[in-house]
Amino acid sequence: MQGILFPRGVVEEREGLQEYRARGGYTALEKALKGLAPETVIQEITESGLQGRGGAGFPAGKKWAFTRECAEQPHYVVLNGGEDEPGSKKDRLLMENLPHLVMEGVILASYAVGASTAYLYVNSQYNKAKDSMAQALAEAQEAGLVGKKILGSDFNLDILFVAAPPNYVAGEDSAALEVIEQKQPLPRQKPPFPATAGLFGKPTAVNNVETLANVPAIIASGAKWYRSFGTPESPGTMIFSLNDEVNRPGIYELPFGSTLRFLIEERGGGVKGGKSIKAIMPGGPSSAFLPPDKIDIPLDHNSVRAAGSSIGCGVVHIVTEGSCIVEEILRIADFFAAESCGQCPACRMETNTLAVMLKKVQQGQGGQPLLEQFSKVISFNKGKGFCNLINMPGPPIESALRLFRPDFEFHLANGRCPQS
Ligand SMILES: Cc1cc2nc3c(=O)[nH]c(=O)nc-3n(C[C@H](O)[C@H](O)[C@H](O)COP(=O)(O)O)c2cc1C
């Protein structure tokens, strides 16, 4: 199965400028600067159906058009390499090993939205990724691909680095803008959205690393070609991450619409120790659990949504038979409670309350009335924070209560896991 980002399989080593150019790198930039108006670049991205890979799946072309069309100047682009989602390493790998692919995506995005400054916002713990991108930037500057009059055109672009604090909320787009403005990583109230009022109040396209890495291929080969991968509603490919629960952990680029079974069994080599699957979280810690009979669903936004969950940024977590779901969601609830930045009272209260309630269930306290409280706390707080973190603990907890009630009942009756 051919990939778009990894045409010959996941790259294990860093690709330098020469190698990237030898396989057609920077021809998309040349094509754009020599013959495509910025609006045409945006139109191509819109027609390709490229959706953000940072979690929300927002159409990239639409976001760029919002920024481009703002009269307010200057415009900015931010590459979001904050990546702090548990189990996600895809953005790190792209920046480490395919830095010029990412760089070309950043330059094309800047050309399209009319930005003359772009920021590379990279997780401060990703030293190798930062070094790789810094080297790529120096190489690109040397080759006239970044800087003044790029490739002889009238397009100028400066690219700057900013270290992203290693915490979850710092990857939220408006929190990233605060950090670039040298403030604390605290999300802003929206609207206005960054696309129209972002960095220093100016129109700013913030995009995930994987999103921008898709751009050069789309501009080089066209939207129609891109749409030959994936499904009509989720075109292209997506990088999925499998962790230690499978025989071959790693990241896998698959066309949208490939099944969960294909990812887990064919790519991941099946579940370690041949254990059977109790539940699957298809999109990281904020996605609802799916029961094992959903293993044949296609991995695309609509199908996963129809099955009751979400695809997020592609971290697929498998819970094996014999594991306790109460312990699983307690870990998740503790994570969100710890990662809530605390500025929105509702989020601070909700995330902590859910974690405390789950701890009580784990210890056999509270009885049935406590189980009934979860959905009340979750629905009462929905949407009441500046960012989406407030909505994140809900889906795993509510799906666990729906699908694995006996685990909760056992804890309430015995104060321990069924297996211990
Ligand atoms: C708590 C939280 C953390 C986030 N962390 C990241 C992150 O590390 N990287 C990322 O690209 N998007 C992250 N996002 C999503 C961004 O806010 C934003 O939607 C994304 O950068 C937009 O890029 P895209 O449209 O290319 O996906 C996070 C969102 C939330 C609510």
Short mmCIF file of C-alpha atoms and ligand atoms in Angstrom, two decimals:
data_model
loop_
_atom_site.label_atom_id
_atom_site.label_comp_id
_atom_site.label_asym_id
_atom_site.label_seq_id
_atom_site.Cartn_x
_atom_site.Cartn_y
_atom_site.Cartn_z
CA MET A 1 0.00 0.00 0.00
CA GLN A 2 1.56 3.24 -1.17
CA GLY A 3 1.81 6.18 1.23
CA ILE A 4 1.89 9.92 0.56
CA LEU A 5 4.19 11.05 3.35
CA PHE A 6 6.21 7.83 3.34
CA PRO A 7 6.06 6.62 -0.28
CA ARG A 8 8.57 3.87 0.46
CA GLY A 9 7.59 3.05 4.02
CA VAL A 10 8.35 4.92 7.24
CA VAL A 11 11.78 6.55 6.94
CA GLU A 12 14.22 5.55 9.64
CA GLU A 13 16.89 8.16 8.89
CA ARG A 14 17.02 11.88 8.33
CA GLU A 15 16.54 12.98 4.74
CA GLY A 16 18.79 15.89 3.76
CA LEU A 17 18.15 18.58 1.17
CA GLN A 18 19.87 16.74 -1.69
CA GLU A 19 17.98 13.52 -1.12
CA TYR A 20 14.69 15.39 -0.77
CA ARG A 21 15.30 17.27 -4.00
CA ALA A 22 16.33 14.07 -5.77
CA ARG A 23 12.83 12.70 -5.20
CA GLY A 24 11.06 15.85 -6.34
CA GLY A 25 11.28 17.91 -3.15
CA TYR A 26 10.62 21.66 -3.47
CA THR A 27 9.16 21.24 -7.00
CA ALA A 28 5.74 22.05 -5.51
CA LEU A 29 7.14 25.30 -4.15
CA GLU A 30 8.70 26.10 -7.50
CA LYS A 31 5.43 25.30 -9.27
CA ALA A 32 3.51 27.58 -6.90
CA LEU A 33 5.93 30.50 -6.97
CA LYS A 34 6.35 30.40 -10.73
CA GLY A 35 2.79 29.80 -11.82
CA LEU A 36 0.11 29.62 -9.12
CA ALA A 37 -1.52 32.54 -7.38
CA PRO A 38 -1.87 32.10 -3.60
CA GLU A 39 -5.64 31.80 -4.06
CA THR A 40 -5.08 28.93 -6.51
CA VAL A 41 -2.91 27.13 -3.96
CA ILE A 42 -5.71 27.53 -1.39
CA GLN A 43 -8.27 26.31 -3.92
CA GLU A 44 -6.20 23.19 -4.62
CA ILE A 45 -5.88 22.45 -0.89
CA THR A 46 -9.63 23.02 -0.46
CA GLU A 47 -10.44 20.69 -3.35
CA SER A 48 -8.08 18.04 -2.00
CA GLY A 49 -10.24 17.87 1.14
CA LEU A 50 -7.15 17.97 3.39
CA GLN A 51 -8.32 17.96 7.02
CA GLY A 52 -6.22 18.96 10.01
CA ARG A 53 -4.33 16.12 11.63
CA GLY A 54 -3.94 17.84 15.02
CA GLY A 55 -7.16 16.32 16.37
CA ALA A 56 -10.10 18.43 15.24
CA GLY A 57 -10.01 17.54 11.52
CA PHE A 58 -10.76 21.11 10.42
CA PRO A 59 -10.48 21.65 6.61
CA ALA A 60 -7.07 23.19 5.93
CA GLY A 61 -8.16 25.09 2.80
CA LYS A 62 -11.02 26.75 4.67
CA LYS A 63 -8.70 27.85 7.48
CA TRP A 64 -6.18 29.27 5.02
CA ALA A 65 -8.93 31.15 3.14
CA PHE A 66 -10.08 32.78 6.40
CA THR A 67 -6.53 33.98 7.04
CA ARG A 68 -5.78 35.01 3.46
CA GLU A 69 -8.99 37.02 3.15
CA CYS A 70 -8.40 39.10 6.31
CA ALA A 71 -7.51 42.68 5.46
CA GLU A 72 -5.62 43.03 8.75
CA GLN A 73 -1.81 42.72 8.26
CA PRO A 74 0.61 41.04 8.75
CA HIS A 75 -0.43 37.41 8.46
CA TYR A 76 1.40 34.54 10.18
CA VAL A 77 1.79 30.78 9.92
CA VAL A 78 2.52 28.57 12.91
CA LEU A 79 3.70 24.98 12.57
CA ASN A 80 2.25 23.21 15.60
CA GLY A 81 4.84 20.68 16.74
CA GLY A 82 3.81 20.89 20.41
CA GLU A 83 2.86 17.18 20.34
CA ASP A 84 2.23 16.06 23.90
CA GLU A 85 -0.61 13.59 23.40
CA PRO A 86 0.25 10.34 25.22
CA GLY A 87 1.39 7.74 22.69
CA SER A 88 1.81 10.16 19.77
CA LYS A 89 5.22 10.37 18.10
CA LYS A 90 4.25 11.07 14.50
CA ASP A 91 5.06 14.80 14.46
CA ARG A 92 8.40 14.14 16.11
CA LEU A 93 9.28 11.55 13.50
CA LEU A 94 8.25 13.80 10.62
CA MET A 95 10.36 16.68 11.95
CA GLU A 96 13.33 14.43 12.71
CA ASN A 97 13.43 12.44 9.49
CA LEU A 98 11.54 14.45 6.87
CA PRO A 99 12.39 18.03 7.89
CA HIS A 100 12.37 19.39 4.33
CA LEU A 101 8.96 17.92 3.61
CA VAL A 102 7.65 19.74 6.67
CA MET A 103 9.60 22.89 5.75
CA GLU A 104 8.18 22.93 2.22
CA GLY A 105 4.69 22.62 3.72
CA VAL A 106 5.37 25.61 5.97
CA ILE A 107 6.68 27.72 3.06
CA LEU A 108 3.71 26.82 0.83
CA ALA A 109 1.24 27.60 3.63
CA SER A 110 2.93 30.97 4.18
CA TYR A 111 2.78 31.78 0.48
CA ALA A 112 -0.88 30.79 0.35
CA VAL A 113 -2.06 32.85 3.33
CA GLY A 114 0.23 35.81 2.59
CA ALA A 115 2.55 35.46 5.59
CA SER A 116 6.09 36.78 5.59
CA THR A 117 6.89 35.27 9.01
CA ALA A 118 6.33 31.68 10.07
CA TYR A 119 7.02 30.11 13.45
CA LEU A 120 8.17 26.57 14.08
CA TYR A 121 6.65 25.74 17.46
CA VAL A 122 8.43 22.55 18.52
CA ASN A 123 8.08 20.56 21.75
CA SER A 124 11.02 21.69 23.90
CA GLN A 125 11.89 18.07 24.72
CA TYR A 126 12.26 17.15 21.05
CA ASN A 127 15.97 18.03 20.74
CA LYS A 128 16.59 15.86 17.71
CA ALA A 129 13.54 17.23 15.89
CA LYS A 130 14.56 20.81 16.68
CA ASP A 131 18.14 20.19 15.47
CA SER A 132 16.89 18.50 12.32
CA MET A 133 14.50 21.36 11.52
CA ALA A 134 17.20 23.95 12.32
CA GLN A 135 19.58 22.22 9.92
CA ALA A 136 16.86 22.06 7.26
CA LEU A 137 16.18 25.77 7.75
CA ALA A 138 19.86 26.62 7.29
CA GLU A 139 20.01 24.43 4.18
CA ALA A 140 16.83 25.99 2.79
CA GLN A 141 18.13 29.52 3.44
CA GLU A 142 21.40 28.67 1.72
CA ALA A 143 19.50 27.30 -1.28
CA GLY A 144 17.28 30.41 -1.57
CA LEU A 145 14.14 28.53 -0.50
CA VAL A 146 13.62 30.70 2.59
CA GLY A 147 14.50 34.39 3.00
CA LYS A 148 14.26 37.23 0.50
CA LYS A 149 12.96 36.78 -3.06
CA ILE A 150 12.50 33.03 -2.78
CA LEU A 151 13.45 31.22 -6.00
CA GLY A 152 13.64 34.61 -7.74
CA SER A 153 10.01 35.51 -6.93
CA ASP A 154 8.67 38.47 -4.94
CA PHE A 155 7.88 36.21 -2.00
CA ASN A 156 9.88 36.79 1.22
CA LEU A 157 9.69 34.58 4.28
CA ASP A 158 11.44 34.54 7.66
CA ILE A 159 11.14 31.39 9.73
CA LEU A 160 11.69 31.47 13.51
CA PHE A 161 11.80 28.82 16.23
CA VAL A 162 9.86 28.86 19.49
CA ALA A 163 10.12 26.08 22.09
CA ALA A 164 6.78 24.61 23.13
CA PRO A 165 6.51 23.85 26.87
CA PRO A 166 6.15 20.10 27.35
CA ASN A 167 2.59 20.03 28.60
CA TYR A 168 -0.62 19.03 26.89
CA VAL A 169 -2.44 22.37 26.81
CA ALA A 170 0.60 24.12 25.31
CA GLY A 171 -0.27 22.33 22.03
CA GLU A 172 -3.71 23.96 21.85
CA ASP A 173 -3.49 26.52 19.05
CA SER A 174 -4.28 29.68 21.00
CA ALA A 175 -2.06 28.59 23.92
CA ALA A 176 0.73 28.17 21.36
CA LEU A 177 0.17 31.75 20.25
CA GLU A 178 0.44 32.94 23.85
CA VAL A 179 3.79 31.14 24.19
CA ILE A 180 5.07 32.72 20.97
CA GLU A 181 4.05 36.07 22.49
CA GLN A 182 6.22 35.10 25.49
CA LYS A 183 3.30 34.54 27.84
CA GLN A 184 2.06 31.50 29.76
CA PRO A 185 0.60 28.59 27.74
CA LEU A 186 -3.04 29.44 28.48
CA PRO A 187 -5.76 28.99 25.83
CA ARG A 188 -7.71 32.07 24.72
CA GLN A 189 -11.45 32.42 24.66
CA LYS A 190 -12.84 31.82 21.17
CA PRO A 191 -14.18 33.35 19.00
CA PRO A 192 -12.27 35.10 17.60
CA PHE A 193 -10.34 32.17 16.18
CA PRO A 194 -6.60 32.39 15.44
CA ALA A 195 -7.24 32.22 11.67
CA THR A 196 -8.61 35.77 11.81
CA ALA A 197 -7.22 37.13 15.11
CA GLY A 198 -4.20 35.12 16.20
CA LEU A 199 -0.60 36.00 16.88
CA PHE A 200 -0.35 39.60 18.18
CA GLY A 201 -4.04 39.83 17.22
CA LYS A 202 -3.26 39.26 13.52
CA PRO A 203 -4.61 36.57 11.17
CA THR A 204 -2.70 33.33 11.80
CA ALA A 205 -2.94 29.88 10.27
CA VAL A 206 -1.93 27.35 12.92
CA ASN A 207 -1.48 23.87 11.49
CA ASN A 208 -0.31 20.52 12.76
CA VAL A 209 2.99 19.11 11.45
CA GLU A 210 1.34 16.19 9.65
CA THR A 211 -1.22 18.50 8.03
CA LEU A 212 1.50 20.68 6.51
CA ALA A 213 3.56 17.65 5.49
CA ASN A 214 0.68 16.68 3.16
CA VAL A 215 0.74 20.01 1.32
CA PRO A 216 3.74 19.60 -1.04
CA ALA A 217 2.35 16.39 -2.57
CA ILE A 218 -1.06 17.99 -3.10
CA ILE A 219 0.43 21.01 -4.88
CA ALA A 220 2.84 18.87 -6.90
CA SER A 221 0.35 16.20 -8.00
CA GLY A 222 -3.03 17.90 -7.61
CA ALA A 223 -6.19 17.51 -5.59
CA LYS A 224 -7.59 14.84 -7.89
CA TRP A 225 -4.54 12.63 -7.37
CA TYR A 226 -4.74 13.19 -3.60
CA ARG A 227 -8.38 12.15 -3.62
CA SER A 228 -7.40 8.82 -5.17
CA PHE A 229 -6.33 7.92 -1.60
CA GLY A 230 -8.78 7.50 1.25
CA THR A 231 -12.53 8.08 1.13
CA PRO A 232 -14.57 10.88 -0.46
CA GLU A 233 -15.23 12.40 2.97
CA SER A 234 -11.73 11.79 4.41
CA PRO A 235 -9.32 11.98 1.47
CA GLY A 236 -5.65 11.09 1.70
CA THR A 237 -3.81 9.10 4.31
CA MET A 238 -3.31 9.41 8.03
CA ILE A 239 -0.52 8.37 10.34
CA PHE A 240 -1.75 6.00 13.04
CA SER A 241 0.28 5.22 16.15
CA LEU A 242 0.29 1.80 17.76
CA ASN A 243 2.00 1.36 21.09
CA ASP A 244 3.23 -1.53 23.21
CA GLU A 245 -0.02 -3.48 23.13
CA VAL A 246 0.84 -4.92 19.68
CA ASN A 247 3.69 -7.08 18.40
CA ARG A 248 5.01 -4.36 16.08
CA PRO A 249 4.50 -0.99 17.80
CA GLY A 250 5.18 2.00 15.60
CA ILE A 251 3.60 4.55 13.32
CA TYR A 252 1.78 3.50 10.17
CA GLU A 253 0.56 5.64 7.31
CA LEU A 254 -2.66 4.22 5.90
CA PRO A 255 -5.26 5.54 3.48
CA PHE A 256 -8.34 6.72 5.35
CA GLY A 257 -10.90 3.95 5.16
CA SER A 258 -8.46 1.14 6.01
CA THR A 259 -9.98 -0.97 8.73
CA LEU A 260 -8.95 -1.04 12.37
CA ARG A 261 -8.38 -4.76 11.91
CA PHE A 262 -5.92 -4.14 9.08
CA LEU A 263 -4.00 -1.64 11.21
CA ILE A 264 -3.86 -3.85 14.29
CA GLU A 265 -3.39 -7.26 12.69
CA GLU A 266 -1.57 -6.65 9.39
CA ARG A 267 0.51 -3.64 10.36
CA GLY A 268 0.82 -4.07 14.12
CA GLY A 269 1.25 -7.86 13.90
CA GLY A 270 -1.70 -8.48 16.21
CA VAL A 271 -2.07 -8.08 19.94
CA LYS A 272 0.91 -9.15 22.04
CA GLY A 273 0.67 -12.61 23.52
CA GLY A 274 -2.35 -13.36 21.31
CA LYS A 275 -4.60 -11.76 23.93
CA SER A 276 -8.14 -10.96 22.91
CA ILE A 277 -9.31 -7.38 22.69
CA LYS A 278 -11.66 -5.98 25.30
CA ALA A 279 -11.92 -2.43 23.92
CA ILE A 280 -10.28 -0.07 21.47
CA MET A 281 -9.75 3.69 21.77
CA PRO A 282 -9.25 4.74 18.14
CA GLY A 283 -8.26 8.36 18.75
CA GLY A 284 -6.24 8.86 21.91
CA PRO A 285 -7.32 9.39 25.52
CA SER A 286 -10.28 11.62 24.69
CA SER A 287 -11.95 9.14 22.34
CA ALA A 288 -14.79 6.85 23.38
CA PHE A 289 -14.07 3.12 23.76
CA LEU A 290 -15.26 0.85 20.97
CA PRO A 291 -16.19 -2.77 21.67
CA PRO A 292 -14.13 -5.46 19.87
CA ASP A 293 -16.91 -6.20 17.37
CA LYS A 294 -16.18 -2.78 15.81
CA ILE A 295 -12.74 -3.93 14.66
CA ASP A 296 -13.88 -4.02 11.04
CA ILE A 297 -14.91 -0.35 10.89
CA PRO A 298 -13.04 1.80 8.39
CA LEU A 299 -10.72 4.38 9.91
CA ASP A 300 -12.16 7.61 8.58
CA HIS A 301 -13.88 10.49 10.35
CA ASN A 302 -17.47 9.56 9.42
CA SER A 303 -17.20 5.83 10.06
CA VAL A 304 -15.51 6.21 13.43
CA ARG A 305 -18.03 8.88 14.42
CA ALA A 306 -20.91 6.64 13.33
CA ALA A 307 -19.46 3.86 15.50
CA GLY A 308 -19.59 6.25 18.48
CA SER A 309 -16.02 7.48 18.77
CA SER A 310 -13.48 9.80 17.12
CA ILE A 311 -10.20 9.49 15.27
CA GLY A 312 -8.35 12.35 17.02
CA CYS A 313 -4.72 12.44 16.00
CA GLY A 314 -4.57 8.71 15.32
CA VAL A 315 -3.24 7.17 18.52
CA VAL A 316 -4.94 3.77 18.69
CA HIS A 317 -4.98 2.25 22.17
CA ILE A 318 -5.98 -1.36 22.72
CA VAL A 319 -7.31 -2.63 26.03
CA THR A 320 -6.88 -6.37 26.31
CA GLU A 321 -9.18 -8.87 27.96
CA GLY A 322 -8.31 -9.12 31.64
CA SER A 323 -7.66 -5.38 32.01
CA CYS A 324 -9.99 -3.38 34.20
CA ILE A 325 -11.76 -0.47 32.53
CA VAL A 326 -12.16 1.38 35.83
CA GLU A 327 -8.35 1.46 36.17
CA GLU A 328 -8.05 2.56 32.54
CA ILE A 329 -10.37 5.53 32.86
CA LEU A 330 -8.97 6.49 36.26
CA ARG A 331 -5.56 6.88 34.59
CA ILE A 332 -7.14 8.96 31.82
CA ALA A 333 -9.11 11.14 34.26
CA ASP A 334 -5.95 11.71 36.34
CA PHE A 335 -4.15 12.76 33.16
CA PHE A 336 -6.77 15.38 32.25
CA ALA A 337 -6.97 16.64 35.84
CA ALA A 338 -3.19 17.08 35.87
CA GLU A 339 -3.11 18.70 32.42
CA SER A 340 -5.98 21.15 32.89
CA CYS A 341 -4.24 24.53 32.96
CA GLY A 342 -6.67 25.67 35.65
CA GLN A 343 -7.63 29.05 34.23
CA CYS A 344 -11.27 28.06 33.54
CA PRO A 345 -13.01 27.24 36.83
CA ALA A 346 -15.42 24.81 35.15
CA CYS A 347 -12.55 22.76 33.63
CA ARG A 348 -10.55 22.77 36.85
CA MET A 349 -13.62 21.66 38.81
CA GLU A 350 -14.80 19.08 36.26
CA THR A 351 -11.51 17.32 35.61
CA ASN A 352 -10.68 17.09 39.32
CA THR A 353 -14.19 16.02 40.32
CA LEU A 354 -14.25 13.23 37.75
CA ALA A 355 -10.86 11.94 38.90
CA VAL A 356 -11.96 12.01 42.56
CA MET A 357 -15.26 10.27 41.72
CA LEU A 358 -13.43 7.54 39.82
CA LYS A 359 -11.00 7.04 42.68
CA LYS A 360 -14.01 6.48 44.95
CA VAL A 361 -15.49 3.93 42.55
CA GLN A 362 -12.13 2.20 42.36
CA GLN A 363 -12.11 1.91 46.14
CA GLY A 364 -15.70 0.64 46.28
CA GLN A 365 -17.30 3.83 47.62
CA GLY A 366 -20.37 5.78 46.53
CA GLY A 367 -22.57 3.00 45.17
CA GLN A 368 -24.99 3.36 42.24
CA PRO A 369 -25.85 7.03 42.97
CA LEU A 370 -22.22 7.97 42.30
CA LEU A 371 -22.30 6.22 38.92
CA GLU A 372 -25.35 8.30 37.99
CA GLN A 373 -23.41 11.50 38.75
CA PHE A 374 -20.82 11.11 36.00
CA SER A 375 -23.03 12.09 33.07
CA LYS A 376 -24.41 15.06 35.05
CA VAL A 377 -20.93 16.45 35.75
CA ILE A 378 -19.88 15.88 32.13
CA SER A 379 -22.97 17.39 30.48
CA PHE A 380 -23.12 20.35 32.87
CA ASN A 381 -19.57 21.40 31.99
CA LYS A 382 -19.63 20.69 28.26
CA GLY A 383 -18.25 23.60 26.25
CA LYS A 384 -17.70 25.78 29.34
CA GLY A 385 -13.94 26.16 28.94
CA PHE A 386 -11.80 28.29 26.67
CA CYS A 387 -10.48 25.16 24.97
CA ASN A 388 -11.63 21.64 24.22
CA LEU A 389 -9.85 20.02 27.17
CA ILE A 390 -13.02 20.34 29.24
CA ASN A 391 -14.81 18.05 26.77
CA MET A 392 -12.06 15.43 26.69
CA PRO A 393 -12.60 13.25 29.80
CA GLY A 394 -16.30 12.69 28.95
CA PRO A 395 -16.25 10.23 26.02
CA PRO A 396 -14.00 7.60 27.65
CA ILE A 397 -15.93 7.70 30.93
CA GLU A 398 -19.42 7.65 29.39
CA SER A 399 -18.54 4.90 26.89
CA ALA A 400 -16.93 2.83 29.67
CA LEU A 401 -20.06 3.13 31.79
CA ARG A 402 -22.20 2.09 28.82
CA LEU A 403 -20.05 -0.82 27.62
CA PHE A 404 -18.39 -2.17 30.75
CA ARG A 405 -20.85 -1.67 33.58
CA PRO A 406 -19.86 -4.98 35.27
CA ASP A 407 -16.33 -3.62 35.92
CA PHE A 408 -17.86 -0.68 37.80
CA GLU A 409 -20.30 -2.92 39.68
CA PHE A 410 -17.47 -5.22 40.74
CA HIS A 411 -15.41 -2.31 42.05
CA LEU A 412 -18.37 -0.91 43.96
CA ALA A 413 -19.07 -4.30 45.55
CA ASN A 414 -15.47 -5.35 46.26
CA GLY A 415 -13.25 -2.26 46.22
CA ARG A 416 -10.85 -3.94 43.80
CA CYS A 417 -10.46 -5.08 40.18
CA PRO A 418 -12.09 -8.35 39.10
CA GLN A 419 -8.64 -9.73 38.29
CA SER A 420 -6.69 -8.76 41.41
C1 LIG B 1 -5.63 20.42 25.02
C2 LIG B 1 -5.29 20.45 23.57
C3 LIG B 1 -4.01 20.09 23.13
C4 LIG B 1 -3.68 20.13 21.77
N1 LIG B 1 -2.42 19.75 21.39
C5 LIG B 1 -2.08 19.81 20.07
C6 LIG B 1 -0.76 19.48 19.63
O1 LIG B 1 0.11 19.12 20.42
N2 LIG B 1 -0.50 19.55 18.30
C7 LIG B 1 -1.45 19.97 17.39
O2 LIG B 1 -1.16 20.05 16.19
N3 LIG B 1 -2.70 20.28 17.78
C8 LIG B 1 -3.02 20.23 19.09
N4 LIG B 1 -4.29 20.60 19.47
C9 LIG B 1 -5.23 21.07 18.44
C10 LIG B 1 -4.93 22.55 18.12
O3 LIG B 1 -5.65 23.38 19.01
C11 LIG B 1 -5.35 22.90 16.69
O4 LIG B 1 -6.65 22.44 16.44
C12 LIG B 1 -4.39 22.33 15.64
O5 LIG B 1 -3.06 22.71 15.87
C13 LIG B 1 -4.80 22.87 14.27
O6 LIG B 1 -4.04 22.26 13.27
P1 LIG B 1 -4.72 21.34 12.18
O7 LIG B 1 -5.96 22.07 11.70
O8 LIG B 1 -3.68 21.21 11.14
O9 LIG B 1 -5.06 20.06 12.84
C14 LIG B 1 -4.66 20.56 20.83
C15 LIG B 1 -5.93 20.92 21.27
C16 LIG B 1 -6.25 20.86 22.62
C17 LIG B 1 -7.63 21.25 23.06
#
